[in-house]
Short mmCIF file of C-alpha atoms in Angstrom, two decimals:
data_model
loop_
_atom_site.label_atom_id
_atom_site.label_comp_id
_atom_site.label_asym_id
_atom_site.label_seq_id
_atom_site.Cartn_x
_atom_site.Cartn_y
_atom_site.Cartn_z
CA MET A 26 92.85 286.76 34.42
CA LEU A 27 92.13 287.49 38.14
CA GLN A 28 88.59 288.14 37.20
CA ASP A 29 88.41 284.77 35.52
CA ILE A 30 89.83 283.06 38.52
CA GLY A 31 87.43 284.75 40.80
CA SER A 32 84.45 283.76 38.68
CA GLN A 33 85.58 280.20 38.52
CA ILE A 34 85.90 280.14 42.41
CA MET A 35 82.46 281.50 42.71
CA GLU A 36 81.09 278.88 40.33
CA VAL A 37 82.65 276.13 42.40
CA TYR A 38 81.33 277.66 45.57
CA ASP A 39 77.81 278.02 44.19
CA TYR A 40 77.98 274.34 43.02
CA VAL A 41 79.15 273.14 46.44
CA MET A 42 76.53 275.20 48.31
CA ALA A 43 73.75 273.99 45.92
CA GLY A 44 74.10 270.46 47.31
CA THR A 45 73.50 271.40 50.97
CA ASP A 46 70.30 270.52 52.76
CA PRO A 47 67.78 273.45 52.47
CA ARG A 48 66.19 272.49 55.79
CA LEU A 49 69.30 273.81 57.56
CA LYS A 50 69.05 277.32 56.13
CA VAL A 51 66.81 278.46 59.01
CA TYR A 52 69.45 277.51 61.64
CA PRO A 53 72.09 279.97 62.84
CA MET A 54 75.43 279.90 60.93
CA MET A 55 74.21 277.43 58.40
CA GLN A 56 73.61 279.82 55.45
CA ASN A 57 77.32 279.62 54.46
CA PRO A 58 80.62 278.46 56.08
CA VAL A 59 81.82 281.99 56.62
CA TYR A 60 80.53 282.45 60.19
CA MET A 61 81.80 279.09 61.24
CA SER A 62 85.23 279.68 59.69
CA ALA A 63 85.50 283.14 61.35
CA ILE A 64 84.77 281.68 64.74
CA LEU A 65 87.39 278.97 64.35
CA LEU A 66 90.00 281.41 63.02
CA SER A 67 89.35 283.69 66.01
CA TYR A 68 89.63 280.69 68.31
CA LEU A 69 93.03 279.76 66.94
CA PHE A 70 94.28 283.39 67.02
CA PHE A 71 93.30 283.71 70.68
CA VAL A 72 94.63 280.40 71.98
CA LEU A 73 97.90 280.49 70.00
CA PHE A 74 98.77 284.22 70.03
CA ALA A 75 96.52 286.79 71.71
CA GLY A 76 95.58 284.81 74.78
CA PRO A 77 99.11 283.88 75.89
CA ARG A 78 100.33 287.48 75.31
CA LEU A 79 97.38 288.87 77.27
CA MET A 80 98.08 286.46 80.21
CA ALA A 81 101.95 286.76 80.11
CA ASN A 82 102.20 289.36 82.88
CA ARG A 83 98.96 288.49 84.77
CA LYS A 84 98.15 286.02 87.47
CA PRO A 85 95.95 283.06 86.36
CA PHE A 86 92.20 283.44 86.79
CA GLN A 87 90.63 280.84 89.18
CA LEU A 88 87.17 280.65 87.42
CA LYS A 89 86.04 277.90 89.79
CA GLU A 90 82.33 278.78 89.72
CA ALA A 91 82.23 279.47 85.93
CA MET A 92 83.90 276.10 85.22
CA ILE A 93 81.52 274.22 87.45
CA ILE A 94 78.54 275.69 85.69
CA TYR A 95 80.09 275.28 82.25
CA ASN A 96 81.03 271.59 82.75
CA PHE A 97 77.69 270.47 84.25
CA SER A 98 75.74 272.51 81.64
CA LEU A 99 77.63 270.50 78.90
CA VAL A 100 76.79 267.28 80.75
CA ALA A 101 73.10 268.20 80.56
CA LEU A 102 73.35 269.29 76.91
CA SER A 103 75.17 266.08 75.95
CA VAL A 104 72.53 263.93 77.68
CA PHE A 105 69.83 265.79 75.71
CA ILE A 106 71.73 265.27 72.42
CA VAL A 107 72.12 261.54 73.01
CA TYR A 108 68.42 261.26 73.83
CA GLU A 109 67.44 263.13 70.66
CA PHE A 110 69.69 261.04 68.44
CA LEU A 111 68.09 257.92 69.91
CA MET A 112 64.58 259.21 69.42
CA SER A 113 65.31 260.57 65.91
CA GLY A 114 66.23 257.12 64.58
CA TRP A 115 68.95 255.16 66.43
CA ALA A 116 66.46 253.67 68.94
CA THR A 117 63.39 253.74 66.69
CA THR A 118 63.80 253.11 62.96
CA TYR A 119 67.56 252.69 62.31
CA THR A 120 69.12 249.19 61.74
CA TRP A 121 72.54 250.31 62.93
CA ARG A 122 73.92 249.14 59.59
CA CYS A 123 73.26 250.90 56.31
CA ASP A 124 70.88 253.63 57.35
CA PRO A 125 70.20 256.37 54.78
CA CYS A 126 69.68 260.02 55.58
CA ASP A 127 66.03 261.07 55.78
CA TYR A 128 65.68 264.26 53.71
CA SER A 129 61.93 264.58 54.16
CA ASP A 130 59.97 267.01 56.15
CA SER A 131 58.62 264.25 58.40
CA PRO A 132 58.60 264.90 62.17
CA GLN A 133 61.35 262.38 62.74
CA GLY A 134 63.40 263.75 59.78
CA LEU A 135 63.19 267.31 61.10
CA ARG A 136 64.01 266.10 64.60
CA MET A 137 67.21 264.54 63.30
CA VAL A 138 68.08 267.79 61.55
CA ARG A 139 67.65 269.73 64.76
CA VAL A 140 69.82 267.38 66.92
CA ALA A 141 72.44 267.25 64.16
CA TRP A 142 72.72 271.08 64.19
CA LEU A 143 72.69 271.06 68.02
CA PHE A 144 75.63 268.67 68.01
CA PHE A 145 77.52 270.96 65.62
CA PHE A 146 76.66 273.96 67.93
CA SER A 147 77.95 272.04 70.98
CA LYS A 148 81.29 271.75 69.29
CA LEU A 149 81.49 275.54 69.12
CA ILE A 150 80.61 275.80 72.81
CA GLU A 151 83.41 273.33 73.69
CA LEU A 152 85.93 275.77 72.33
CA MET A 153 85.67 277.32 75.77
CA ASP A 154 87.69 274.39 77.07
CA THR A 155 90.89 275.97 75.61
CA VAL A 156 89.90 279.51 76.55
CA PHE A 157 89.69 278.41 80.19
CA PHE A 158 93.10 276.78 79.86
CA VAL A 159 94.58 279.99 78.57
CA LEU A 160 92.99 282.17 81.19
CA ARG A 161 94.09 279.80 83.99
CA LYS A 162 97.54 279.57 82.43
CA LYS A 163 97.37 275.79 82.10
CA HIS A 164 99.76 275.74 79.18
CA GLY A 165 100.58 272.09 79.57
CA GLN A 166 97.00 271.19 78.64
CA ILE A 167 97.06 273.10 75.30
CA THR A 168 98.58 270.37 73.18
CA PHE A 169 98.48 269.80 69.43
CA LEU A 170 95.98 267.04 69.95
CA HIS A 171 93.72 269.26 71.98
CA ILE A 172 93.69 272.20 69.56
CA PHE A 173 93.42 270.04 66.44
CA HIS A 174 90.53 268.07 67.85
CA HIS A 175 88.59 271.11 69.03
CA SER A 176 89.06 273.01 65.71
CA PHE A 177 88.79 270.11 63.30
CA MET A 178 85.50 268.59 64.67
CA PRO A 179 83.20 271.72 64.31
CA TRP A 180 84.70 272.52 60.81
CA THR A 181 84.04 269.01 59.50
CA TRP A 182 80.63 268.73 61.25
CA TRP A 183 79.43 271.97 59.60
CA TRP A 184 79.81 270.17 56.24
CA GLY A 185 78.40 266.90 57.63
CA VAL A 186 75.25 268.55 58.90
CA SER A 187 74.92 270.65 55.78
CA TYR A 188 74.93 267.63 53.45
CA ALA A 189 73.68 264.64 55.47
CA PRO A 190 72.07 265.43 58.85
CA GLY A 191 71.31 261.87 59.91
CA GLY A 192 71.71 258.33 58.62
CA MET A 193 74.66 256.10 59.43
CA GLY A 194 77.05 259.08 59.29
CA SER A 195 75.53 260.40 62.52
CA PHE A 196 76.52 257.40 64.62
CA HIS A 197 79.88 258.88 65.66
CA ALA A 198 78.14 262.09 66.82
CA MET A 199 75.89 260.13 69.14
CA VAL A 200 78.77 258.09 70.52
CA ASN A 201 80.82 261.21 70.97
CA SER A 202 78.01 262.77 72.96
CA VAL A 203 77.89 259.71 75.27
CA VAL A 204 81.58 260.15 75.96
CA HIS A 205 81.14 263.81 76.66
CA VAL A 206 78.52 263.06 79.23
CA ILE A 207 81.23 261.12 81.19
CA MET A 208 84.08 263.49 80.39
CA TYR A 209 82.40 266.79 81.37
CA PHE A 210 80.98 265.11 84.47
CA TYR A 211 84.60 264.33 85.47
CA TYR A 212 85.67 267.89 84.71
CA GLY A 213 82.77 269.26 86.73
CA LEU A 214 83.73 267.19 89.78
CA SER A 215 87.35 268.15 89.32
CA ALA A 216 86.53 271.87 89.27
CA ALA A 217 84.36 271.51 92.39
CA GLY A 218 87.39 271.33 94.66
CA PRO A 219 89.60 268.97 96.72
CA ARG A 220 86.71 267.35 98.60
CA PHE A 221 85.68 265.61 95.41
CA GLN A 222 89.14 264.32 94.52
CA LYS A 223 88.50 260.95 96.14
CA PHE A 224 85.81 260.35 93.50
CA LEU A 225 88.18 261.00 90.56
CA TRP A 226 90.32 257.82 90.78
CA TRP A 227 89.16 256.85 87.30
CA LYS A 228 90.89 259.77 85.53
CA GLU A 229 93.21 257.48 83.45
CA TYR A 230 90.17 255.58 82.16
CA MET A 231 88.88 258.71 80.48
CA THR A 232 91.45 258.23 77.66
CA ALA A 233 90.48 254.53 77.46
CA ILE A 234 86.86 255.49 77.04
CA GLN A 235 87.81 257.82 74.17
CA LEU A 236 89.83 255.06 72.56
CA VAL A 237 86.86 252.77 72.75
CA GLN A 238 84.83 255.46 71.08
CA PHE A 239 87.13 255.61 68.06
CA VAL A 240 87.09 251.83 67.77
CA LEU A 241 83.29 251.69 67.79
CA VAL A 242 83.07 254.45 65.20
CA SER A 243 85.59 252.81 62.92
CA LEU A 244 83.97 249.41 63.22
CA HIS A 245 80.52 250.85 62.46
CA VAL A 246 81.51 252.55 59.24
CA THR A 247 83.70 249.57 58.23
CA GLN A 248 80.49 247.66 57.62
CA TYR A 249 80.00 249.81 54.54
CA TYR A 250 82.96 248.23 52.72
CA PHE A 251 81.49 244.70 53.21
CA MET A 252 77.93 245.41 52.06
CA GLU A 253 76.81 244.33 48.62
CA SER A 254 74.87 247.57 48.35
CA CYS A 255 74.15 250.58 50.61
CA ASP A 256 72.01 253.54 49.62
CA TYR A 257 73.61 256.03 52.04
CA GLN A 258 73.59 259.18 50.06
CA VAL A 259 77.07 260.68 50.86
CA PRO A 260 79.66 257.87 50.73
CA LEU A 261 82.43 260.39 51.02
CA PHE A 262 81.45 261.02 54.65
CA ILE A 263 81.80 257.27 55.38
CA HIS A 264 85.40 257.35 54.15
CA LEU A 265 86.18 260.55 56.05
CA ILE A 266 84.64 259.12 59.33
CA TRP A 267 86.70 255.97 58.98
CA VAL A 268 89.89 258.03 58.49
CA TYR A 269 88.86 260.26 61.32
CA GLY A 270 88.31 257.39 63.75
CA THR A 271 91.56 255.73 62.82
CA PHE A 272 93.63 258.94 62.96
CA PHE A 273 92.31 260.03 66.29
CA PHE A 274 92.79 256.46 67.68
CA VAL A 275 96.43 256.75 66.85
CA LEU A 276 96.76 260.20 68.42
CA PHE A 277 94.89 259.30 71.60
CA SER A 278 96.96 256.03 71.85
CA ASN A 279 100.10 258.10 71.78
CA PHE A 280 98.66 260.39 74.47
CA TRP A 281 97.80 257.25 76.59
CA TYR A 282 101.33 256.00 76.15
CA GLN A 283 103.05 259.27 76.99
CA ALA A 284 100.68 259.96 80.00
CA TYR A 285 100.28 256.55 81.67
CA ILE A 286 103.11 254.36 80.40
CA LYS A 287 106.00 256.81 80.37
CA GLY A 288 104.36 259.06 83.01
CA LYS A 289 105.22 262.32 81.37
CA ARG A 290 101.86 263.94 82.24
CA LEU A 291 101.57 262.76 85.80
CA PRO A 292 100.77 265.60 88.24
CA LYS A 293 103.60 267.08 90.17
CA LEU A 294 103.64 269.15 93.42
CA ASN A 295 106.38 271.31 94.99
CA SER A 296 107.72 270.53 98.42
CA LYS A 297 105.39 272.81 100.38
CA GLN A 298 102.18 271.37 98.91
CA SER A 299 100.11 268.63 100.44
CA HIS A 300 97.61 266.45 98.59
CA ASN A 301 94.51 264.47 99.36
CA GLY A 302 92.89 261.34 97.87
CA LYS A 303 94.27 258.67 95.61
CA THR A 304 96.89 259.59 93.02
CA ASN A 305 99.17 257.74 90.69
CA GLY A 306 102.92 257.96 90.40
CA SER A 307 105.85 257.50 92.80
CA THR A 308 107.28 259.74 95.54
CA VAL A 309 110.54 261.32 94.51
CA ALA A 310 112.00 263.70 97.05
CA SER A 311 114.63 265.74 95.23
CA ASN A 312 115.50 269.41 94.58
CA GLY A 313 112.46 270.65 96.50
CA LYS A 314 109.86 268.81 94.33
CA HIS A 315 107.96 265.52 94.65
CA ALA A 316 105.34 263.60 92.70
CA GLU A 317 102.20 262.10 94.21
CA ASN A 318 102.19 258.43 95.36
CA GLY A 319 99.45 256.03 96.37
CA THR A 320 96.86 257.34 98.93
CA SER A 321 97.97 260.22 100.97
CA ASN A 322 95.17 260.63 103.39
CA GLY A 323 95.69 264.35 103.76
CA THR A 324 99.45 264.26 104.45
CA SER A 325 102.33 265.24 102.14
CA HIS A 326 104.56 262.30 101.19
CA GLY A 327 108.07 263.26 100.38
CA THR A 328 109.77 266.50 101.43
CA SER A 329 112.53 268.56 99.94
CA ASN A 330 116.01 267.15 100.70
CA GLY A 331 117.21 270.67 101.33
CA VAL A 332 114.51 271.52 103.77
CA THR A 333 114.78 268.16 105.61
CA HIS A 334 118.52 268.43 105.96
CA HIS A 335 118.32 271.95 107.10
CA GLU A 336 115.78 271.05 109.91
CA ASN A 337 117.80 268.06 111.01
CA GLY A 338 120.98 270.13 111.12
CA SER A 339 119.33 272.91 113.11
CA ALA A 340 117.99 270.47 115.63
CA LEU A 341 121.39 268.88 116.09
CA ILE A 342 123.13 272.34 116.57
CA GLY A 343 120.47 273.27 119.14
CA LYS A 344 121.08 270.06 121.15
CA MET A 345 124.87 270.59 121.04
CA LYS A 346 124.45 274.21 122.41
CA LYS A 347 122.32 272.94 125.27
CA ALA A 348 124.86 270.28 126.10
#
């Protein structure tokens, strides 16, 4: 019986793989989904189990130079991906409505295959985002939304690029790359140090940009449901992209509400730290901690009540002794 089940599974697997684009077979990790799945499982194992245990009794790594190089390298890669998507169809032959996938060996068709695979590969590179969080012990940044987004995107895009590298299903990849140009540029400046903090006043708009991304993606694929006919070859991807855009819009909207309406993710400093630049929040001096407020111009607003009272009391006692 087990042998029969195994043979049936292999038949389904062979049937599924028979539908993939043969032009992708020459690209790394595209022969089958095993390599991609192994990378993602290793990623989840590290960020959820092995990494935190490894760093439990260690000081966080700084990794400043590595993060600067990493972030600005992804900016350059994302710019190149956007350009290639435009030149492969979106700025040349596509109508921005019902655009079928080009399965030919034409120069433009092969160019779209290349950039589609490159976009998938960039999703694997971006797994380093979470690795940096673990090594720097930024546990507050490792949320369900972060891990789900980073693991779900490369897994689904492996199938997307395997079956339909191009056409209207690639619109969201191009838009996502535009967003990543902005996002990793912000991260690069942030990693560069305090002297660049004054240029990062637009942090909260990063989430707004991502929300706009999901709206654009959902609106673009929604056209499909109002067309009399559309010859896009894999309609299943249209439905999945619509669900993807809507689902992540809800998740990122909740993040926006928690972070900027309820203020749960606003940065906090202890009473001995000073801060520069423009920050959001309100100054709360209590129990030795305070949050950032307004523009600080290099001075620390708000001090610990305990420290302030101690200093005032010491000064008063000194004056009484002198008297």
